CSV table of C-alpha atoms in Angstrom, one decimal:
chain,number,residue,atom,x,y,z
I,85,MET,CA,110.1,85.6,112.0
I,86,LEU,CA,110.6,89.2,111.3
I,87,ARG,CA,114.4,89.7,111.3
I,88,PHE,CA,115.4,93.5,112.9
I,89,ALA,CA,119.2,95.0,113.1
I,90,TYR,CA,119.9,97.6,115.9
I,91,ARG,CA,122.4,99.3,114.7
I,92,SER,CA,125.5,101.3,117.4
I,93,ARG,CA,125.2,105.1,118.4
I,94,PRO,CA,127.1,107.3,116.1
I,95,VAL,CA,125.9,110.6,117.4
I,96,VAL,CA,128.1,109.8,120.6
I,97,LEU,CA,130.9,108.5,119.3
I,98,SER,CA,130.7,112.1,117.1
I,99,VAL,CA,130.2,114.1,119.8
I,100,ALA,CA,132.8,113.4,121.9
I,101,LEU,CA,135.1,113.3,118.8
I,102,LEU,CA,134.3,117.3,118.5
I,103,LEU,CA,134.6,118.2,121.6
I,104,VAL,CA,138.5,116.5,121.9
I,105,SER,CA,139.0,118.5,118.4
I,106,GLY,CA,137.3,121.6,119.3
I,107,VAL,CA,134.7,121.7,117.3
I,108,ALA,CA,131.7,123.1,118.5
I,109,ALA,CA,129.6,120.4,120.1
I,110,SER,CA,126.4,122.0,118.9
I,111,ALA,CA,127.2,120.9,115.0
I,112,GLU,CA,125.4,118.2,113.2
I,113,PRO,CA,127.2,115.2,112.6
I,114,ASN,CA,127.2,114.0,108.8
I,115,PRO,CA,124.3,111.5,108.6
I,116,GLY,CA,126.3,109.6,105.8
I,117,PRO,CA,124.7,108.5,102.3
I,118,TRP,CA,121.2,108.3,102.3
I,119,ASN,CA,119.7,104.8,102.4
I,120,GLY,CA,116.5,105.0,101.0
I,121,PRO,CA,112.9,105.7,102.1
I,122,VAL,CA,112.5,105.5,106.5
I,123,VAL,CA,109.1,104.2,107.2
I,124,TYR,CA,107.1,103.2,110.0
I,125,ALA,CA,104.1,100.5,110.0
I,126,GLY,CA,101.7,98.5,112.3
I,127,GLU,CA,98.8,95.9,111.6
I,128,ARG,CA,95.4,95.3,114.0
I,129,ALA,CA,94.4,92.1,112.8
I,130,GLY,CA,90.8,93.1,114.4
I,131,PRO,CA,88.0,92.9,114.5
I,132,VAL,CA,87.2,96.6,116.1
I,133,THR,CA,83.8,97.9,116.9
I,134,ILE,CA,82.7,100.5,114.2
I,135,SER,CA,79.9,102.7,115.9
I,136,GLY,CA,76.4,103.4,114.6
I,137,GLY,CA,75.4,107.0,114.1
I,138,SER,CA,76.7,110.4,114.3
I,139,ASN,CA,79.5,108.4,116.8
I,140,ILE,CA,82.8,108.3,115.9
I,141,THR,CA,85.3,105.2,116.4
I,142,THR,CA,89.2,105.5,115.9
I,143,ILE,CA,90.4,102.8,114.7
I,144,ALA,CA,93.8,103.1,115.2
I,145,SER,CA,96.8,105.4,115.5
I,146,LEU,CA,100.1,105.2,114.3
I,147,THR,CA,102.9,107.4,115.9
I,148,VAL,CA,105.7,108.3,114.3
I,149,PRO,CA,108.2,110.9,115.0
I,150,VAL,CA,109.5,115.2,113.9
I,151,GLY,CA,109.1,115.4,110.8
I,152,THR,CA,107.5,115.6,107.6
I,153,TRP,CA,105.4,112.1,106.9
I,154,VAL,CA,103.0,110.8,104.0
I,155,ALA,CA,101.1,108.0,105.5
I,156,PHE,CA,98.3,105.4,104.1
I,157,ALA,CA,96.1,103.2,105.5
I,158,LYS,CA,93.9,100.6,104.2
I,159,MET,CA,91.4,98.4,106.6
I,160,ASP,CA,88.1,96.3,105.0
I,161,ALA,CA,85.0,96.8,106.3
I,162,HIS,CA,82.5,93.9,107.9
I,163,VAL,CA,78.8,94.1,107.8
I,164,GLU,CA,76.9,91.2,109.3
I,165,GLU,CA,73.1,91.6,107.4
I,166,LEU,CA,71.8,94.2,105.9
I,167,ALA,CA,74.7,96.9,104.5
I,168,ARG,CA,75.8,100.0,105.7
I,169,ASP,CA,76.8,103.3,104.9
I,170,VAL,CA,80.1,103.4,106.0
I,171,VAL,CA,82.2,107.1,106.3
I,172,CYS,CA,86.0,106.4,107.5
I,173,GLU,CA,88.8,109.3,108.3
I,174,LEU,CA,92.7,109.6,108.8
I,175,THR,CA,93.6,112.2,110.5
I,176,SER,CA,96.8,114.3,111.3
I,177,PRO,CA,96.1,117.2,113.2
I,178,GLY,CA,94.5,120.6,110.8
I,179,GLU,CA,94.2,117.5,107.6
I,180,TYR,CA,92.5,114.4,106.9
I,181,GLN,CA,90.5,112.6,103.7
I,182,ARG,CA,87.8,110.5,103.6
I,183,ILE,CA,86.1,107.8,102.3
I,184,ARG,CA,82.6,107.1,101.8
I,185,THR,CA,81.3,103.9,100.9
I,186,ARG,CA,79.3,101.0,101.4
I,187,ALA,CA,79.0,97.4,103.2
I,188,GLY,CA,76.9,94.9,101.0
I,189,ALA,CA,74.6,96.1,97.9
I,190,ALA,CA,72.3,97.9,98.7
I,191,PHE,CA,69.5,95.9,97.8
I,192,HIS,CA,71.5,91.8,99.3
I,193,GLU,CA,70.3,91.5,102.6
I,194,ALA,CA,73.4,89.2,104.1
I,195,PRO,CA,76.8,90.2,104.9
I,196,GLY,CA,79.8,91.8,103.5
I,197,VAL,CA,82.7,93.4,102.6
I,198,ALA,CA,84.2,97.0,101.7
I,199,ASN,CA,87.7,98.0,101.0
I,200,VAL,CA,88.8,101.3,102.3
I,201,SER,CA,91.8,103.0,101.6
I,202,LEU,CA,93.1,107.0,102.9
I,203,ASN,CA,96.2,109.4,102.0
I,204,VAL,CA,97.8,112.1,103.7
I,205,VAL,CA,100.7,113.7,104.6
I,206,HIS,CA,102.0,116.2,107.7
I,207,THR,CA,104.4,117.8,108.7
I,208,PHE,CA,104.6,117.6,112.7
I,209,THR,CA,107.2,119.7,113.6
I,210,ASP,CA,108.4,119.9,117.6
I,211,LEU,CA,106.3,116.5,119.0
I,212,PRO,CA,106.3,113.3,118.0
I,213,GLY,CA,102.9,112.5,116.1
I,214,LYS,CA,100.1,110.5,114.9
I,215,PHE,CA,98.0,109.4,112.8
I,216,ARG,CA,94.3,108.6,113.4
I,217,LEU,CA,92.1,106.2,111.4
I,218,ARG,CA,89.0,106.6,112.9
I,219,CYS,CA,84.9,105.3,111.2
I,220,ARG,CA,82.7,105.6,112.0
I,221,ALA,CA,78.4,103.6,110.3
I,222,GLU,CA,75.2,104.7,109.4
I,223,ASP,CA,74.3,101.8,111.8
I,224,PRO,CA,76.1,99.2,114.5
I,225,GLY,CA,76.9,96.0,113.0
I,226,VAL,CA,80.0,96.7,111.3
I,227,THR,CA,83.4,96.1,112.4
I,228,ALA,CA,86.4,96.5,111.3
I,229,ARG,CA,89.1,94.1,110.3
I,230,ASN,CA,93.0,93.7,108.9
I,231,VAL,CA,93.5,97.8,109.1
I,232,ARG,CA,96.9,98.2,108.3
I,233,LEU,CA,99.2,102.2,108.6
I,234,ILE,CA,102.6,103.0,106.6
I,235,ALA,CA,104.3,106.2,106.8
I,236,MET,CA,107.1,107.6,105.6
I,237,ARG,CA,109.8,110.5,106.0
I,238,VAL,CA,109.9,113.1,103.8
I,239,GLY,CA,112.7,115.3,102.0
I,240,THR,CA,111.0,117.3,99.8
I,241,LEU,CA,107.0,117.7,99.8
I,242,THR,CA,105.0,119.7,96.9
I,243,GLU,CA,101.9,120.1,98.3
I,244,HIS,CA,99.1,120.9,94.8
I,245,SER,CA,95.6,121.9,94.1
I,246,LEU,CA,93.4,120.4,92.8
I,247,GLU,CA,91.4,123.1,92.8
I,248,LEU,CA,93.6,126.2,92.2
I,249,GLY,CA,96.4,123.9,89.3
I,250,SER,CA,98.9,126.3,92.4
I,251,SER,CA,101.7,124.3,94.2
I,252,THR,CA,103.7,125.2,96.9
I,253,THR,CA,107.4,122.8,98.3
I,254,THR,CA,109.3,122.5,100.8
I,255,GLY,CA,112.5,120.9,101.6
I,256,SER,CA,115.2,119.7,99.1
I,257,THR,CA,116.6,116.4,100.3
I,258,LYS,CA,114.6,112.3,99.3
I,259,PRO,CA,112.7,110.9,98.8
I,260,GLU,CA,110.9,113.8,97.3
I,261,VAL,CA,107.1,113.5,96.8
I,262,ILE,CA,104.2,115.4,95.6
I,263,HIS,CA,100.7,115.6,96.4
I,264,ALA,CA,97.5,116.2,95.8
I,265,HIS,CA,93.7,116.5,97.9
I,266,THR,CA,90.5,118.0,97.2
I,267,GLN,CA,87.6,117.3,99.6
I,268,SER,CA,85.4,118.5,96.7
I,269,ALA,CA,83.4,116.8,94.2
I,270,VAL,CA,82.6,116.7,90.5
I,271,SER,CA,79.7,115.5,89.1
I,272,VAL,CA,79.6,112.9,86.5
I,273,TYR,CA,76.4,112.9,84.1
I,274,SER,CA,76.9,111.5,81.0
I,275,ASP,CA,78.6,108.3,78.9
I,276,ASN,CA,81.4,110.2,78.0
I,277,PHE,CA,84.8,110.4,80.5
I,278,ARG,CA,84.6,113.4,82.7
I,279,SER,CA,88.1,114.6,84.1
I,280,ILE,CA,88.2,114.6,88.0
I,281,ALA,CA,92.1,115.7,88.9
I,282,THR,CA,94.6,116.2,86.7
I,283,LEU,CA,98.3,117.0,88.3
I,284,PRO,CA,101.3,117.3,86.2
I,285,LEU,CA,104.9,115.7,87.8
I,286,PRO,CA,108.2,116.5,86.6
I,287,ASP,CA,110.8,114.5,84.0
I,288,GLY,CA,111.1,111.1,85.8
I,289,ARG,CA,110.5,107.2,87.5
I,290,TRP,CA,107.0,108.1,89.8
I,291,TRP,CA,105.3,105.5,91.7
I,292,ILE,CA,101.2,106.8,91.5
I,293,GLN,CA,98.4,106.3,94.3
I,294,ALA,CA,95.6,107.5,94.0
I,295,TYR,CA,92.3,106.7,96.1
I,296,LEU,CA,88.6,108.5,95.9
I,297,SER,CA,84.8,108.4,96.5
I,298,VAL,CA,81.8,107.2,93.8
I,299,VAL,CA,79.2,108.2,95.4
I,300,GLU,CA,75.4,107.5,93.8
I,301,THR,CA,73.1,111.1,93.7
I,302,GLU,CA,70.1,109.5,90.5
I,303,SER,CA,67.0,109.7,92.7
I,304,SER,CA,65.1,107.7,89.7
I,305,GLY,CA,65.2,104.2,91.7
I,306,ALA,CA,67.4,102.5,88.9
I,307,PRO,CA,70.6,101.4,89.4
I,308,ILE,CA,73.8,102.6,87.2
I,309,GLY,CA,77.1,102.3,85.6
I,310,TYR,CA,80.2,104.1,86.7
I,311,GLU,CA,83.8,103.4,85.0
I,312,CYS,CA,86.9,106.2,86.4
I,313,GLN,CA,90.0,105.0,85.0
I,314,MET,CA,93.9,106.9,85.8
I,315,THR,CA,96.3,107.9,82.5
I,316,VAL,CA,99.8,108.1,83.6
I,317,GLY,CA,102.8,108.0,81.4
I,318,GLY,CA,101.0,105.9,79.1
I,319,GLN,CA,100.0,103.5,81.7
I,320,THR,CA,96.5,103.0,82.6
I,321,ASP,CA,94.2,101.5,86.2
I,322,ALA,CA,90.5,101.4,85.8
I,323,VAL,CA,87.5,100.0,87.5
I,324,ASP,CA,83.9,99.8,86.1
I,325,GLY,CA,80.7,98.4,88.1
I,326,THR,CA,77.5,99.4,89.1
I,327,LEU,CA,75.7,101.8,91.4
I,328,ASP,CA,72.2,100.9,93.5
I,329,PRO,CA,70.3,104.0,95.1
I,330,GLY,CA,72.4,105.8,97.5
I,331,ASP,CA,75.0,104.0,97.3
I,332,ALA,CA,78.6,104.6,97.6
I,333,THR,CA,82.3,102.7,97.0
I,334,MET,CA,86.2,103.4,97.6
I,335,VAL,CA,88.3,103.2,94.6
I,336,SER,CA,91.2,103.3,93.6
I,337,PHE,CA,94.5,103.4,91.5
I,338,ASN,CA,98.2,102.3,91.4
I,339,ILE,CA,100.9,103.2,88.7
I,340,ALA,CA,104.4,103.0,87.9
I,341,ALA,CA,105.0,105.1,85.2
I,342,ILE,CA,108.3,107.0,83.4
I,343,ILE,CA,107.5,110.5,82.5
I,344,THR,CA,110.0,112.2,79.3
I,345,PRO,CA,111.1,115.4,78.3
I,346,ARG,CA,107.2,117.8,79.3
I,347,THR,CA,104.7,116.9,77.6
I,348,THR,CA,100.9,117.1,78.4
I,349,LEU,CA,100.0,113.9,78.2
I,350,ASP,CA,101.9,112.8,80.5
I,351,ASP,CA,100.2,114.7,83.3
I,352,VAL,CA,98.8,112.3,86.0
I,353,ARG,CA,94.9,112.4,84.8
I,354,VAL,CA,91.6,111.4,86.2
I,355,ARG,CA,88.5,110.4,84.7
I,356,CYS,CA,85.1,109.2,85.3
I,357,LYS,CA,81.6,108.2,82.4
I,358,ALA,CA,78.3,107.4,83.8
I,359,GLU,CA,76.3,104.4,82.4
I,360,PHE,CA,73.0,103.6,82.0
I,361,GLY,CA,71.7,107.2,82.2
I,362,GLY,CA,72.5,108.5,85.6
I,363,ALA,CA,74.3,110.4,88.4
I,364,PHE,CA,77.0,109.9,90.6
I,365,GLU,CA,80.1,111.9,92.2
I,366,ALA,CA,83.5,111.5,92.0
I,367,GLY,CA,85.5,113.0,94.5
I,368,GLN,CA,87.1,113.2,98.1
I,369,MET,CA,90.3,112.0,96.3
I,370,SER,CA,93.6,112.2,97.0
I,371,ILE,CA,97.2,111.3,94.3
I,372,THR,CA,100.4,110.6,95.9
I,373,ALA,CA,103.2,111.0,93.7
I,374,MET,CA,106.9,109.2,94.8
I,375,LYS,CA,109.9,110.3,92.1
I,376,LEU,CA,111.6,106.8,92.1
I,377,GLY,CA,115.3,106.7,91.2
I,378,THR,CA,115.2,103.0,90.1
I,379,LEU,CA,111.7,101.1,87.9
I,380,THR,CA,111.6,97.3,86.4
I,381,ARG,CA,108.7,96.9,85.7
I,382,VAL,CA,107.6,93.5,85.8
I,383,ASP,CA,104.4,91.9,82.8
I,384,LEU,CA,102.4,89.6,85.9
I,385,ALA,CA,101.2,87.5,83.0
I,386,GLY,CA,104.6,86.7,80.5
I,387,GLY,CA,106.9,87.2,83.6
I,388,SER,CA,109.4,89.7,81.2
I,389,THR,CA,111.4,93.0,82.9
I,390,THR,CA,112.3,95.9,82.0
I,391,THR,CA,114.8,98.2,83.7
I,392,SER,CA,115.5,102.3,84.0
I,393,GLY,CA,117.0,104.7,85.4
I,394,GLU,CA,119.6,104.4,88.6
I,395,GLY,CA,119.5,104.7,92.4
I,396,LYS,CA,117.5,104.8,95.0
I,397,PRO,CA,114.4,104.6,95.7
I,398,VAL,CA,114.3,101.4,94.4
I,399,ALA,CA,110.7,99.8,93.0
I,400,ILE,CA,109.6,97.1,91.6
I,401,HIS,CA,106.2,97.5,89.2
I,402,GLY,CA,103.7,94.3,88.3
I,403,GLN,CA,100.5,95.0,86.4
I,404,ARG,CA,98.5,92.6,84.8
I,405,LEU,CA,95.3,93.4,83.0
I,406,THR,CA,93.2,90.7,82.5
I,407,ALA,CA,93.2,87.3,84.8
I,408,PRO,CA,91.8,83.5,84.8
I,409,ASP,CA,88.5,83.1,86.4
I,410,LEU,CA,88.4,82.3,89.4
I,411,ASP,CA,87.8,78.8,91.7
I,412,LYS,CA,87.5,77.8,95.3
I,413,THR,CA,90.5,77.1,95.7
I,414,TYR,CA,93.9,80.5,96.0
I,415,LYS,CA,95.4,80.5,92.5
I,416,ASN,CA,98.8,82.9,92.3
I,417,VAL,CA,97.2,86.4,89.9
I,418,GLY,CA,100.8,87.7,89.9
I,419,GLU,CA,104.5,87.7,91.5
I,420,PHE,CA,107.7,89.0,91.6
I,421,GLY,CA,110.9,89.0,93.8
I,422,PHE,CA,112.3,91.3,96.4
I,423,GLY,CA,114.7,91.0,98.9
I,424,GLY,CA,115.7,92.6,101.9
I,425,SER,CA,113.0,95.6,104.2
I,426,PHE,CA,110.2,96.8,101.8
I,427,ILE,CA,107.0,97.9,101.1
I,428,ALA,CA,104.3,96.6,99.1
I,429,SER,CA,100.5,97.7,98.2
I,430,ALA,CA,98.4,95.7,95.2
I,431,LYS,CA,95.2,96.4,94.2
I,432,ILE,CA,93.1,94.4,91.7
I,433,THR,CA,89.8,95.1,90.1
I,434,ALA,CA,87.1,92.4,91.9
I,435,ILE,CA,84.0,91.3,88.8
I,436,ASP,CA,81.4,88.8,88.9
I,437,GLY,CA,80.4,86.4,91.5
I,438,GLU,CA,79.2,86.5,94.7
I,439,THR,CA,82.8,86.3,96.8
I,440,VAL,CA,86.0,87.2,95.8
I,441,GLN,CA,88.2,86.8,97.9
I,442,CYS,CA,92.0,88.6,98.1
I,443,ARG,CA,96.1,88.0,99.3
I,444,LEU,CA,99.0,89.9,99.8
I,445,ARG,CA,102.2,87.8,100.4
I,446,ASP,CA,105.5,87.7,100.8
I,447,GLY,CA,106.3,85.3,103.0
I,448,LEU,CA,106.6,86.7,106.2
I,449,ASP,CA,103.3,88.5,106.3
I,450,SER,CA,100.3,89.1,104.4
I,451,ASP,CA,97.6,91.1,103.8
I,452,GLN,CA,93.7,89.9,102.5
I,453,SER,CA,91.0,91.1,101.6
I,454,MET,CA,87.5,90.4,100.4
I,455,GLU,CA,84.3,92.3,98.3
I,456,GLU,CA,80.9,90.1,99.0
I,457,TYR,CA,78.6,91.0,95.3
I,458,PRO,CA,82.1,92.0,93.1
I,459,ASP,CA,79.5,91.6,90.5
I,460,TYR,CA,78.2,95.7,90.9
I,461,GLY,CA,82.5,95.8,90.7
I,462,ARG,CA,84.6,97.0,93.4
I,463,THR,CA,88.8,97.9,94.0
I,464,MET,CA,90.8,95.9,96.9
I,465,ALA,CA,93.9,97.0,98.3
I,466,MET,CA,96.2,95.5,99.8
I,467,GLN,CA,99.5,96.6,101.7
I,468,ILE,CA,102.5,94.7,104.0
I,469,ALA,CA,104.8,96.0,105.4
I,470,SER,CA,107.9,93.6,106.0
I,471,SER,CA,111.9,93.7,107.2
I,472,ASP,CA,114.7,91.3,106.3
I,473,SER,CA,118.4,91.0,105.4
I,474,PRO,CA,118.7,92.6,101.8
I,475,ARG,CA,120.6,88.7,100.8
I,476,ILE,CA,116.9,86.9,101.6
I,477,ARG,CA,115.1,86.9,98.4
I,478,ARG,CA,111.3,86.1,98.4
I,479,THR,CA,108.5,86.2,96.4
I,480,LEU,CA,106.2,89.1,96.5
I,481,SER,CA,102.4,87.7,95.6
I,482,VAL,CA,98.8,88.3,95.1
I,483,GLN,CA,96.9,85.4,95.5
I,484,CYS,CA,92.6,85.5,94.9
I,485,ARG,CA,89.6,82.7,94.8
I,486,ASP,CA,85.7,82.2,94.4
I,487,PRO,CA,84.7,80.3,97.1
I,488,ASP,CA,81.1,80.1,96.1
I,489,TYR,CA,82.4,79.3,92.8
I,490,ALA,CA,80.4,76.4,91.0
I,491,SER,CA,77.0,78.2,92.9
I,492,GLN,CA,76.9,81.1,91.5
I,493,PRO,CA,79.4,82.7,88.2
I,494,ALA,CA,82.8,82.6,88.0
I,495,GLY,CA,84.3,85.9,90.3
I,496,ASP,CA,87.4,87.4,88.1
I,497,VAL,CA,89.9,90.3,89.0
I,498,GLU,CA,91.6,92.8,86.2
I,499,TYR,CA,93.5,95.8,86.6
I,500,VAL,CA,96.4,93.6,88.9
I,501,LYS,CA,99.0,95.9,90.1
I,502,ILE,CA,101.6,95.2,93.1
I,503,THR,CA,104.6,97.8,93.7
I,504,ALA,CA,107.1,97.7,96.2
I,505,LEU,CA,109.6,100.2,97.3
I,506,ARG,CA,112.5,98.8,99.1
I,507,LEU,CA,113.4,100.7,102.3
I,508,GLY,CA,116.5,102.3,104.3
I,509,THR,CA,114.8,101.3,107.7
I,510,LEU,CA,111.6,100.1,108.5
I,511,THR,CA,110.3,100.2,112.2
I,512,PHE,CA,108.0,98.5,113.3
I,513,ARG,CA,104.9,99.9,115.7
I,514,SER,CA,101.7,98.7,117.6
I,515,LEU,CA,98.6,100.0,116.5
I,516,THR,CA,97.8,102.1,119.7
I,517,PRO,CA,93.3,103.5,120.0
């Protein structure tokens, strides 16, 4: 059902014309106007067995051409019994991000699911390269499902050190991306918010995604509460929940914001606080911000829209902070129309109920995620890449349900975020081990 547009070979024609005109054939052909981000994407349904113990399993690899790339990976870790710690890495040569999470709540002897999302950047200078998603579990009996990898070519990359506050920039074309990353962690032991990371952004319209691990470190034996939030340009995304002793979970954020003339309040700020007198560590964090040309923001609860800026990249971002209680049938918690080739990313916070299942759909493709025991408060992230004619309008939606409704308290979701980015070109590739 995917539609691909095969283009002619203008480079060969340009070389021939240069030879006829007497101009050196080594001159670069005019690439023409920039038509939007270049993206490579792949998916793997699974299940893929994750090794137990110290061994690590390559879940999927995505090959990309020479260039500077920002890559995103997403998967669900399923366990058949008890709870299992799962550690996953998204790697490129010499670079990685690592996330630790637990599939299933620690004190529940039943199957469980944990959502994992990661992000890394890398420049492949001489030969095509690979981004690899790799995982290991503390014991056997864990599988990876609903695996997605997306890589976007970057024209200007600013890498920012969250520890030092310093930045380095390479390139000078579109798209412009700022990427911050740290493997260290911050101890959180107070019911007052503590800063985890701050990333300054220049004026403009930005799409910001962030991922981190939250790990319980208190030895009292009692569950502790946590709350983390990201704020930027007057927008907020948040997740709050409970961690059992030794528990860990992934937290993700998704915001599209307009940065006004330089004020410190416009910085990306990630903060966390502890509840019930406990303590945890928040870290192994990445923040990726992409500068937009045109941004349309949608109120997913009421349907109103506002558009600002002009030119490419073009993005639509919808959000709602609360949604109605769920039941056994899928219901829309947010949707908007979109066309052409695009990548879409969705994030929700799942709370209450025994199970919450969500899916991101565009009429041709669908990604899904599930969280067992969302009464503990968990993040769910999904992503898809679709290729179609700009003339064909489709509906991008997030739908959720609670399959155990009636036997348990009704499941619920909040902080629903959906972002779609229109692309210049989209290439689908099979994900290899």
